[in-house]
Amino acid sequence: MFDPHMLQQDFPILSTPLKSGKKLIYLDNAATSQKPQVVIDAITQYYKRDNANVHRGIHELGDRSTRSWHEARKTIATFFGATPEELVMTRNTTEGLNMVAYSYGEACVREGDLILTTVMDHHSNQVPWQELARRKKARLEMIPVTREGMLDLEWLERKVKVEGEKVKIVAFPHVSNTLGTLNPVEKIVRLVRAFTKAVIALDAAQSAPHLLINFDRLGVDFMAVSAHKMLGPMGIGALFIRQSLLENVSPWLFGGGMIGEVTKERATFADDLEDRFTAGTPDVAGAVGWAAACEYLSKLDMKKVEQHDKELVNYTLEKLQAIPEVEIVGPVERVKRYEVRGKRCGSVAFLYKGVHAHDVAQVLDSEGVAVRSGHHCTMPLHAAFGWAATTRVSFNVYTSKEDIDVFVRALGKVKEVFEK
Amino acid sequence: MYSFMDKKILNNWLLRASFQDDKTGNMDDLYKEIILDHYHHPRNVGKLEGGHIVHVHLANAGCGDVFDVTYQVENGKIANIAWQGEGCAISTASMSLVSEWLKGKTLEEANGLDQKTILSLLGLDEIAPVREKCAFLPLQLW
């Protein structure tokens, strides 16, 4: 196993003092992760040494930049068990999911068809489908969440059996950013494939930082991720598209780089699939930084990263369960019977009796502990459970059990302040 | 390593993100007695019924704060006001203090409610950008 304390030295921001002089305990990783020096250096070095536009520059820098772009794409695709052809660079997960809606959904969804998403999804995997359904006069339904915080697969089974081929798209998250639930992807894929011809879109934003992901083996058709949640830079992400679908997916951004031939009347699109989905100048430095992050994680070994996260999740659940004012959100009831362990990933969100999440976060901040409070872009989920707002702690490779201890101690201060 | 120009640009950016003379993030400054008092014992809670009642729904989508405000206008003045809902300490205290402030004001005076008024009611000089929406939720009234 790696030592998170050692890793903390790779992340300059973690040793930058806060204005209070307190040490930063960063537990807002599900929103965005911090960046190791290697990622920062990779980006800086690209701009200092290699920067030129890709593909068209017949000069040394053009060559270096193009190579960097292709190498980065290869590294990122390999990290996710995909081929570079299957990888379309986006700005983030949200853009990836919108791309599925615009490029595939626009062409394949008809009036009266059914699109399925889930109540636990991030708004980025709900709103694009609401808008697509509205444009196409199609129907949108959300797979409910059980009291325990799991997807209601019995509901899904009934739905796909009744609707059959009317179901055109099924979208769901690998890991819920609020409940922390790790969804059984293979099981859902089997269920959907057994009764429908729908394409399956997976939001892997929250799983990519913690789990060894093999796009090919997951069996989904589309998978969207963001670099910034997995130690890479902000502003770059990817949509993976299953090889056999590539021919059916039309580009949705048009312009330079993605064309074959252009006349005054019309254009043909590049045969090269990598080019076809890259309209305009890509974020080469971002890709290079992201590739460095993938290499950093690979070096740690994603199996160990996964184990590290599991230990932190369980440790946090145990500590929080001992605090009477705290009600944990997501799969937990059965944790005591050790059944749910391993079905959570990345974060633990909770309610604090009598104190609003924003006030909890503010008190924790005064102790140097950075957490997230609010609805975490899952308003339908919060509404379904009747929560106004929740407080969430989330982890990454540099998070230690001592960080959780500091957080739990700081939580004691909430009582002090609000019981006055 | 940096030329003079570089340093100027860098300092400029550092300044934008710095916290010089900034007390807005200090928790002890934020949770003042007056705020905690109004959070624990909010004033004018409830719902007005009957004629000539104006009803306004205030919401901070991003936070989950929701307040329903009812007020009664008599002779151009806010004769009575009541509100109910759920919010954090800052938005609740703000709503409570503003409801007290509004009572008895003419509509014209009430319209003068602004950020400065709310900050002074809360006993704050300023508020961190991340908590602005909480404090200024009552501004949705007009």
PDB file of N, CA, C and O in Angstrom, chain B residues 80-109:
ATOM      1  N   ASN B  80     -48.230  44.206   8.991  1.00  0.00           N
ATOM      2  CA  ASN B  80     -47.846  42.955   9.633  1.00  0.00           C
ATOM      3  C   ASN B  80     -47.080  42.086   8.636  1.00  0.00           C
ATOM      4  O   ASN B  80     -47.293  42.170   7.425  1.00  0.00           O
ATOM      5  N   ILE B  81     -46.190  41.244   9.148  1.00  0.00           N
ATOM      6  CA  ILE B  81     -45.414  40.366   8.266  1.00  0.00           C
ATOM      7  C   ILE B  81     -45.120  39.057   9.000  1.00  0.00           C
ATOM      8  O   ILE B  81     -44.913  39.050  10.225  1.00  0.00           O
ATOM      9  N   ALA B  82     -45.177  37.979   8.267  1.00  0.00           N
ATOM     10  CA  ALA B  82     -44.833  36.672   8.846  1.00  0.00           C
ATOM     11  C   ALA B  82     -44.144  35.837   7.777  1.00  0.00           C
ATOM     12  O   ALA B  82     -44.349  36.049   6.577  1.00  0.00           O
ATOM     13  N   TRP B  83     -43.323  34.922   8.201  1.00  0.00           N
ATOM     14  CA  TRP B  83     -42.610  34.073   7.227  1.00  0.00           C
ATOM     15  C   TRP B  83     -42.345  32.712   7.836  1.00  0.00           C
ATOM     16  O   TRP B  83     -42.299  32.546   9.062  1.00  0.00           O
ATOM     17  N   GLN B  84     -42.192  31.728   6.981  1.00  0.00           N
ATOM     18  CA  GLN B  84     -41.813  30.395   7.454  1.00  0.00           C
ATOM     19  C   GLN B  84     -41.006  29.698   6.381  1.00  0.00           C
ATOM     20  O   GLN B  84     -41.061  30.061   5.209  1.00  0.00           O
ATOM     21  N   GLY B  85     -40.243  28.695   6.785  1.00  0.00           N
ATOM     22  CA  GLY B  85     -39.433  27.956   5.830  1.00  0.00           C
ATOM     23  C   GLY B  85     -38.181  27.419   6.472  1.00  0.00           C
ATOM     24  O   GLY B  85     -38.065  27.353   7.702  1.00  0.00           O
ATOM     25  N   GLU B  86     -37.235  27.067   5.624  1.00  0.00           N
ATOM     26  CA  GLU B  86     -36.018  26.441   6.122  1.00  0.00           C
ATOM     27  C   GLU B  86     -34.797  27.069   5.470  1.00  0.00           C
ATOM     28  O   GLU B  86     -34.793  27.321   4.261  1.00  0.00           O
ATOM     29  N   GLY B  87     -33.791  27.340   6.279  1.00  0.00           N
ATOM     30  CA  GLY B  87     -32.569  27.907   5.721  1.00  0.00           C
ATOM     31  C   GLY B  87     -31.414  27.747   6.687  1.00  0.00           C
ATOM     32  O   GLY B  87     -31.587  27.229   7.792  1.00  0.00           O
ATOM     33  N   CYS B  88     -30.255  28.204   6.287  1.00  0.00           N
ATOM     34  CA  CYS B  88     -29.083  28.124   7.154  1.00  0.00           C
ATOM     35  C   CYS B  88     -29.150  29.249   8.186  1.00  0.00           C
ATOM     36  O   CYS B  88     -30.061  30.067   8.164  1.00  0.00           O
ATOM     37  N   ALA B  89     -28.172  29.288   9.068  1.00  0.00           N
ATOM     38  CA  ALA B  89     -28.172  30.301  10.127  1.00  0.00           C
ATOM     39  C   ALA B  89     -28.172  31.705   9.543  1.00  0.00           C
ATOM     40  O   ALA B  89     -28.876  32.594  10.025  1.00  0.00           O
ATOM     41  N   ILE B  90     -27.394  31.909   8.487  1.00  0.00           N
ATOM     42  CA  ILE B  90     -27.262  33.253   7.919  1.00  0.00           C
ATOM     43  C   ILE B  90     -28.558  33.697   7.249  1.00  0.00           C
ATOM     44  O   ILE B  90     -29.041  34.805   7.484  1.00  0.00           O
ATOM     45  N   SER B  91     -29.139  32.827   6.419  1.00  0.00           N
ATOM     46  CA  SER B  91     -30.360  33.240   5.717  1.00  0.00           C
ATOM     47  C   SER B  91     -31.531  33.371   6.693  1.00  0.00           C
ATOM     48  O   SER B  91     -32.357  34.271   6.561  1.00  0.00           O
ATOM     49  N   THR B  92     -31.585  32.486   7.678  1.00  0.00           N
ATOM     50  CA  THR B  92     -32.672  32.547   8.662  1.00  0.00           C
ATOM     51  C   THR B  92     -32.575  33.825   9.494  1.00  0.00           C
ATOM     52  O   THR B  92     -33.566  34.548   9.664  1.00  0.00           O
ATOM     53  N   ALA B  93     -31.369  34.128   9.984  1.00  0.00           N
ATOM     54  CA  ALA B  93     -31.185  35.346  10.786  1.00  0.00           C
ATOM     55  C   ALA B  93     -31.503  36.574   9.944  1.00  0.00           C
ATOM     56  O   ALA B  93     -32.153  37.520  10.411  1.00  0.00           O
ATOM     57  N   SER B  94     -31.064  36.543   8.689  1.00  0.00           N
ATOM     58  CA  SER B  94     -31.309  37.670   7.799  1.00  0.00           C
ATOM     59  C   SER B  94     -32.811  37.879   7.604  1.00  0.00           C
ATOM     60  O   SER B  94     -33.321  38.993   7.712  1.00  0.00           O
ATOM     61  N   MET B  95     -33.524  36.782   7.329  1.00  0.00           N
ATOM     62  CA  MET B  95     -34.966  36.859   7.110  1.00  0.00           C
ATOM     63  C   MET B  95     -35.666  37.390   8.372  1.00  0.00           C
ATOM     64  O   MET B  95     -36.558  38.236   8.293  1.00  0.00           O
ATOM     65  N   SER B  96     -35.247  36.887   9.515  1.00  0.00           N
ATOM     66  CA  SER B  96     -35.851  37.288  10.791  1.00  0.00           C
ATOM     67  C   SER B  96     -35.630  38.787  11.048  1.00  0.00           C
ATOM     68  O   SER B  96     -36.557  39.520  11.372  1.00  0.00           O
ATOM     69  N   LEU B  97     -34.386  39.222  10.869  1.00  0.00           N
ATOM     70  CA  LEU B  97     -34.052  40.631  11.105  1.00  0.00           C
ATOM     71  C   LEU B  97     -34.762  41.543  10.109  1.00  0.00           C
ATOM     72  O   LEU B  97     -35.275  42.618  10.481  1.00  0.00           O
ATOM     73  N   VAL B  98     -34.807  41.119   8.863  1.00  0.00           N
ATOM     74  CA  VAL B  98     -35.464  41.930   7.828  1.00  0.00           C
ATOM     75  C   VAL B  98     -36.957  42.042   8.122  1.00  0.00           C
ATOM     76  O   VAL B  98     -37.561  43.114   7.962  1.00  0.00           O
ATOM     77  N   SER B  99     -37.559  40.959   8.601  1.00  0.00           N
ATOM     78  CA  SER B  99     -39.003  41.009   8.893  1.00  0.00           C
ATOM     79  C   SER B  99     -39.274  42.036   9.994  1.00  0.00           C
ATOM     80  O   SER B  99     -40.277  42.745   9.955  1.00  0.00           O
ATOM     81  N   GLU B 100     -38.390  42.109  10.971  1.00  0.00           N
ATOM     82  CA  GLU B 100     -38.556  43.122  12.027  1.00  0.00           C
ATOM     83  C   GLU B 100     -38.406  44.530  11.462  1.00  0.00           C
ATOM     84  O   GLU B 100     -39.141  45.444  11.799  1.00  0.00           O
ATOM     85  N   TRP B 101     -37.414  44.646  10.601  1.00  0.00           N
ATOM     86  CA  TRP B 101     -37.100  45.948  10.000  1.00  0.00           C
ATOM     87  C   TRP B 101     -38.252  46.458   9.142  1.00  0.00           C
ATOM     88  O   TRP B 101     -38.577  47.646   9.122  1.00  0.00           O
ATOM     89  N   LEU B 102     -38.920  45.509   8.441  1.00  0.00           N
ATOM     90  CA  LEU B 102     -39.972  45.897   7.502  1.00  0.00           C
ATOM     91  C   LEU B 102     -41.252  46.348   8.202  1.00  0.00           C
ATOM     92  O   LEU B 102     -41.998  47.167   7.676  1.00  0.00           O
ATOM     93  N   LYS B 103     -41.494  45.783   9.348  1.00  0.00           N
ATOM     94  CA  LYS B 103     -42.760  46.045  10.033  1.00  0.00           C
ATOM     95  C   LYS B 103     -42.924  47.543  10.317  1.00  0.00           C
ATOM     96  O   LYS B 103     -42.051  48.160  10.932  1.00  0.00           O
ATOM     97  N   GLY B 104     -44.021  48.101   9.835  1.00  0.00           N
ATOM     98  CA  GLY B 104     -44.299  49.514  10.073  1.00  0.00           C
ATOM     99  C   GLY B 104     -43.732  50.440   9.015  1.00  0.00           C
ATOM    100  O   GLY B 104     -44.025  51.626   9.001  1.00  0.00           O
ATOM    101  N   LYS B 105     -42.904  49.906   8.114  1.00  0.00           N
ATOM    102  CA  LYS B 105     -42.315  50.740   7.051  1.00  0.00           C
ATOM    103  C   LYS B 105     -43.349  50.992   5.944  1.00  0.00           C
ATOM    104  O   LYS B 105     -44.210  50.145   5.672  1.00  0.00           O
ATOM    105  N   THR B 106     -43.261  52.169   5.310  1.00  0.00           N
ATOM    106  CA  THR B 106     -44.080  52.387   4.120  1.00  0.00           C
ATOM    107  C   THR B 106     -43.491  51.541   3.007  1.00  0.00           C
ATOM    108  O   THR B 106     -42.316  51.135   3.083  1.00  0.00           O
ATOM    109  N   LEU B 107     -44.289  51.278   1.963  1.00  0.00           N
ATOM    110  CA  LEU B 107     -43.794  50.438   0.865  1.00  0.00           C
ATOM    111  C   LEU B 107     -42.575  51.079   0.220  1.00  0.00           C
ATOM    112  O   LEU B 107     -41.650  50.397  -0.211  1.00  0.00           O
ATOM    113  N   GLU B 108     -42.593  52.412   0.187  1.00  0.00           N
ATOM    114  CA  GLU B 108     -41.462  53.112  -0.419  1.00  0.00           C
ATOM    115  C   GLU B 108     -40.184  52.894   0.397  1.00  0.00           C
ATOM    116  O   GLU B 108     -39.123  52.595  -0.139  1.00  0.00           O
ATOM    117  N   GLU B 109     -40.352  53.020   1.710  1.00  0.00           N
ATOM    118  CA  GLU B 109     -39.205  52.776   2.596  1.00  0.00           C
ATOM    119  C   GLU B 109     -38.728  51.324   2.463  1.00  0.00           C
ATOM    120  O   GLU B 109     -37.532  51.056   2.408  1.00  0.00           O
TER     121      GLU B 109
END
